[in-house]
Amino acid sequence: MDYSYVYLILLLPLISFIILGLAGMKMSHKTAGIIGTLSLAVVTVLSYYTAIEYFLVAGRDAATGMYPVITPFDFTWLDFGTINGVQLLFTLGFRLTPISVMMLIVISTVSLMVHIYSFGYMHGEKGFQRYYAFLSLFSMSMLGLVVATNIFQMYLFWELVGVSSYLLIGFYYPLQAAVAASKKAFIVTRFADLFFLIGILFYSYYVGTFSFDLNAMPELSARLDGAYWLMPMALFLMFIGGAGKSAMFPLHIWLPDAMEGPTPVSALIHAATMVVAGVYQVACLFPIWIEYAPETLHWVAYIAAFTAFYAASVACVQSDIKRVLAFSTISQIGFMLVALGVCLPDNGATSMPMTEAYADESGLGYMASMFHLFTHAMFKACLFLGAGCIIHAVHSNEKKYMGGLRKYMPITHITFLISCLAIAGIWPFSGFFSKDEILVACYHFSPVMGIIMSGIAAMTAFYMFRLYYVIFWGKSHYETELAKYEVCPEGHAPHAPHEAPATMYIPLIVLATITVLCGWLPFGEFVSANGIGFHTHINWPVAISSTILALCGIGLATYMYKNEETPVADMLAAKFPKLHRAAYKRFYMDDVWQYFTHKIVFRLFSYPIAWFDRHIVDGTFNFMAWGANEAGESIRPWQSGDVRQYAVWFLTGTVALALILLAI
């Protein structure tokens, strides 16, 4: 197949960024928005066309039964010379694999919906053109990351994603909270990315390449065998970078504060694309993980499982609807990494397993993780965009200003409910299929892990329907304020909430429709751990038990939050005030990091380094400058302009030189 057009998938958003960045302020808001949206629309069409060509037209290789790894272009950018007898090259290219093609669909779809949605949400905002320029930069960066042909290219676009997310989170830069949130996100993820870079350096030095593709580079297996002792450490260092980007505990602290950015940015960055970069990184390196560091991979699962529980616990008590969704994202990313981490080697095979049994059992988590990444992107983007419609209507993120909105925002209500049912794992919505595959993989790995993740899934159903009832069924703030106004009219009557404009609710309908339908995709036929397609089937014991648990969570939320008053919830908060406050304060993890940075890092490292810089480094150069100045002052009298003085010095020097020559 001819994939010569794929460079446009990266080039078009880059051109859009350059045009809007340089000339956007000379355009109208409408023109800038159309340029950004049309470029993403073309990218989306090309991405879907690529997926059709790759999966359906070209299909699997007849000999191996696997989808091929296709590299339409790959050129050398930097030559690092010869290391350990091997020439180390840094190439830039475009790599098509089942998961990279799947990610093209996810990124382009969500990004296009956000571009369209932003026409309504960001209407009239100062910096509208700049906003669309940053959206284009982010989309290009994320697309470049998922098609990277090597780890160094992945790292390059990884950092571009970090820069563009910093710009988008801090879009409202006149607000101190937005500036602080953008800096926090940037610093935390850069700290994690340092470990990613160190892991890349270890890997490339001892393996002699930046490539991670066993199929495209057959000799890579031999090189990895020679450095097998290093692989667990190098891979875990790289995972720390992914943990920072995917907000795994304890590097999660930036994500909730990142909600200070515009809500469409939250949908794009923190629900569907940027935060799954860590999941994608582990999935790309999965053949190396499962072959050379399976025990370390299990530690990824343990960290992710704890993160999922922690985030779900915090989400149960948050009052800011965007922060509930933020912690929900952290928890769901935990599910994806758990699914990857519970995969098992195929009976100690020395190469990537090729048996169908591996895909059905030991490697099921790989497929389940990618499937949940796909489904979660759609319903979580729908939830965030729905939250944006609600905030647009009531002008607040806090639940106390909501309630009873189902009567005023029917489209937002239905799409939000569909997404809540999907994330809770209720049949026939997409989350039911993907989350149950994760639970099956967990039970295959360990019954304890399966029970833990099933419990967290029940917590997910509870906190999502708590949010749903508070927004759409609770006491209406508008009606309460209207009643006060009618009794004692002062000023203007409160405005009734209203449905968002078409540019905002159409993306909700599209994403909700995808959420309803995409669970029925035969995902295992396209993406699997060993590349060979297999037909997934419902594991009825797991499906029934998880559905019962989800319904219990929904039922508990209904009992506690469906009515206008919430006496049970209020009673529990009053009975356990310390626990409630600790969960609301995110179990004080921000305070822990604050103490760690100020009392340990700053006091033990930063302050001594600053002292050394001021007194030793600056002092040395200041002394040199002082010495030069004093020397100048000392010889200044020699340049007096008096010819007689010059004659004396000349004669004295001549005589002295003559005497020296005679003495020699």
Tab-separated table of N, CA, C and O in Angstrom, residues 620-658:
chain	number	residue	atom	x	y	z
A	620	THR	N	34.245	34.395	41.942
A	620	THR	CA	35.439	34.237	41.112
A	620	THR	C	35.440	35.231	39.959
A	620	THR	O	36.446	35.924	39.700
A	621	PHE	N	34.313	35.314	39.269
A	621	PHE	CA	34.259	36.230	38.126
A	621	PHE	C	34.254	37.687	38.576
A	621	PHE	O	34.833	38.550	37.902
A	622	ASN	N	33.623	37.959	39.725
A	622	ASN	CA	33.666	39.324	40.252
A	622	ASN	C	35.092	39.717	40.635
A	622	ASN	O	35.510	40.861	40.429
A	623	PHE	N	35.834	38.746	41.202
A	623	PHE	CA	37.227	39.017	41.556
A	623	PHE	C	38.070	39.293	40.308
A	623	PHE	O	38.929	40.195	40.303
A	624	MET	N	37.841	38.518	39.270
A	624	MET	CA	38.579	38.747	38.022
A	624	MET	C	38.266	40.125	37.448
A	624	MET	O	39.169	40.838	36.982
A	625	ALA	N	36.985	40.517	37.501
A	625	ALA	CA	36.617	41.842	37.015
A	625	ALA	C	37.242	42.939	37.875
A	625	ALA	O	37.744	43.953	37.365
A	626	TRP	N	37.223	42.720	39.220
A	626	TRP	CA	37.836	43.693	40.130
A	626	TRP	C	39.338	43.815	39.877
A	626	TRP	O	39.901	44.914	39.852
A	627	GLY	N	40.001	42.666	39.673
A	627	GLY	CA	41.436	42.684	39.418
A	627	GLY	C	41.784	43.435	38.141
A	627	GLY	O	42.742	44.217	38.104
A	628	ALA	N	40.991	43.186	37.082
A	628	ALA	CA	41.239	43.902	35.827
A	628	ALA	C	41.027	45.398	36.000
A	628	ALA	O	41.786	46.219	35.470
A	629	ASN	N	39.999	45.753	36.769
A	629	ASN	CA	39.712	47.173	36.998
A	629	ASN	C	40.834	47.840	37.796
A	629	ASN	O	41.265	48.960	37.472
A	630	GLU	N	41.304	47.139	38.862
A	630	GLU	CA	42.384	47.694	39.668
A	630	GLU	C	43.674	47.815	38.869
A	630	GLU	O	44.438	48.783	39.026
A	631	ALA	N	43.941	46.805	38.026
A	631	ALA	CA	45.136	46.887	37.181
A	631	ALA	C	45.055	48.084	36.245
A	631	ALA	O	46.037	48.799	36.015
A	632	GLY	N	43.873	48.325	35.706
A	632	GLY	CA	43.690	49.494	34.841
A	632	GLY	C	43.919	50.793	35.584
A	632	GLY	O	44.535	51.733	35.056
A	633	GLU	N	43.368	50.832	36.831
A	633	GLU	CA	43.564	52.040	37.628
A	633	GLU	C	45.043	52.257	37.940
A	633	GLU	O	45.518	53.395	38.007
A	634	SER	N	45.782	51.152	38.144
A	634	SER	CA	47.200	51.252	38.507
A	634	SER	C	48.047	51.787	37.353
A	634	SER	O	49.006	52.543	37.571
A	635	ILE	N	47.748	51.367	36.138
A	635	ILE	CA	48.588	51.803	35.004
A	635	ILE	C	48.031	53.030	34.302
A	635	ILE	O	48.618	53.499	33.333
A	636	ARG	N	46.860	53.513	34.802
A	636	ARG	CA	46.296	54.710	34.174
A	636	ARG	C	47.273	55.887	34.182
A	636	ARG	O	47.380	56.613	33.172
A	637	PRO	N	48.016	56.129	35.305
A	637	PRO	CA	48.952	57.280	35.297
A	637	PRO	C	50.009	57.194	34.204
A	637	PRO	O	50.601	58.207	33.828
A	638	TRP	N	50.287	55.970	33.742
A	638	TRP	CA	51.292	55.848	32.682
A	638	TRP	C	50.837	56.538	31.397
A	638	TRP	O	51.655	56.929	30.577
A	639	GLN	N	49.529	56.630	31.196
A	639	GLN	CA	48.985	57.263	29.999
A	639	GLN	C	48.597	58.711	30.331
A	639	GLN	O	47.449	59.102	30.293
A	640	SER	N	49.602	59.515	30.688
A	640	SER	CA	49.347	60.888	31.148
A	640	SER	C	49.236	61.893	30.020
A	640	SER	O	48.707	62.984	30.212
A	641	GLY	N	49.791	61.577	28.838
A	641	GLY	CA	49.818	62.544	27.731
A	641	GLY	C	51.024	63.481	27.777
A	641	GLY	O	51.189	64.337	26.895
A	642	ASP	N	51.895	63.332	28.790
A	642	ASP	CA	53.091	64.175	28.929
A	642	ASP	C	54.225	63.532	28.133
A	642	ASP	O	54.716	62.455	28.493
A	643	VAL	N	54.712	64.219	27.056
A	643	VAL	CA	55.738	63.650	26.170
A	643	VAL	C	57.047	63.457	26.928
A	643	VAL	O	57.777	62.486	26.704
A	644	ARG	N	57.338	64.358	27.856
A	644	ARG	CA	58.600	64.235	28.600
A	644	ARG	C	58.604	62.953	29.452
A	644	ARG	O	59.612	62.264	29.558
A	645	GLN	N	57.422	62.658	30.060
A	645	GLN	CA	57.333	61.433	30.865
A	645	GLN	C	57.501	60.195	29.991
A	645	GLN	O	58.165	59.235	30.373
A	646	TYR	N	56.893	60.227	28.781
A	646	TYR	CA	57.049	59.097	27.845
A	646	TYR	C	58.510	58.910	27.462
A	646	TYR	O	59.003	57.785	27.343
A	647	ALA	N	59.250	60.055	27.265
A	647	ALA	CA	60.669	59.993	26.877
A	647	ALA	C	61.493	59.360	27.984
A	647	ALA	O	62.391	58.541	27.738
A	648	VAL	N	61.182	59.732	29.248
A	648	VAL	CA	61.908	59.138	30.374
A	648	VAL	C	61.691	57.635	30.424
A	648	VAL	O	62.624	56.848	30.598
A	649	TRP	N	60.409	57.208	30.309
A	649	TRP	CA	60.102	55.768	30.325
A	649	TRP	C	60.789	55.045	29.153
A	649	TRP	O	61.288	53.929	29.317
A	650	PHE	N	60.811	55.690	27.987
A	650	PHE	CA	61.439	55.081	26.807
A	650	PHE	C	62.928	54.887	27.022
A	650	PHE	O	63.475	53.815	26.764
A	651	LEU	N	63.591	55.939	27.503
A	651	LEU	CA	65.040	55.845	27.722
A	651	LEU	C	65.353	54.843	28.830
A	651	LEU	O	66.300	54.062	28.737
A	652	THR	N	64.533	54.872	29.907
A	652	THR	CA	64.757	53.930	31.010
A	652	THR	C	64.610	52.493	30.522
A	652	THR	O	65.405	51.608	30.844
A	653	GLY	N	63.561	52.235	29.746
A	653	GLY	CA	63.353	50.892	29.219
A	653	GLY	C	64.465	50.466	28.288
A	653	GLY	O	64.903	49.304	28.306
A	654	THR	N	64.959	51.389	27.457
A	654	THR	CA	66.029	51.062	26.511
A	654	THR	C	67.299	50.694	27.250
A	654	THR	O	67.978	49.705	26.938
A	655	VAL	N	67.662	51.505	28.254
A	655	VAL	CA	68.861	51.220	29.043
A	655	VAL	C	68.727	49.882	29.763
A	655	VAL	O	69.637	49.063	29.789
A	656	ALA	N	67.547	49.649	30.376
A	656	ALA	CA	67.336	48.395	31.097
A	656	ALA	C	67.443	47.197	30.165
A	656	ALA	O	68.057	46.175	30.499
A	657	LEU	N	66.879	47.322	28.981
A	657	LEU	CA	66.939	46.217	28.013
A	657	LEU	C	68.369	45.980	27.556
A	657	LEU	O	68.806	44.832	27.409
A	658	ALA	N	69.130	47.075	27.354
A	658	ALA	CA	70.528	46.940	26.926
A	658	ALA	C	71.358	46.252	27.995
A	658	ALA	O	72.190	45.381	27.710
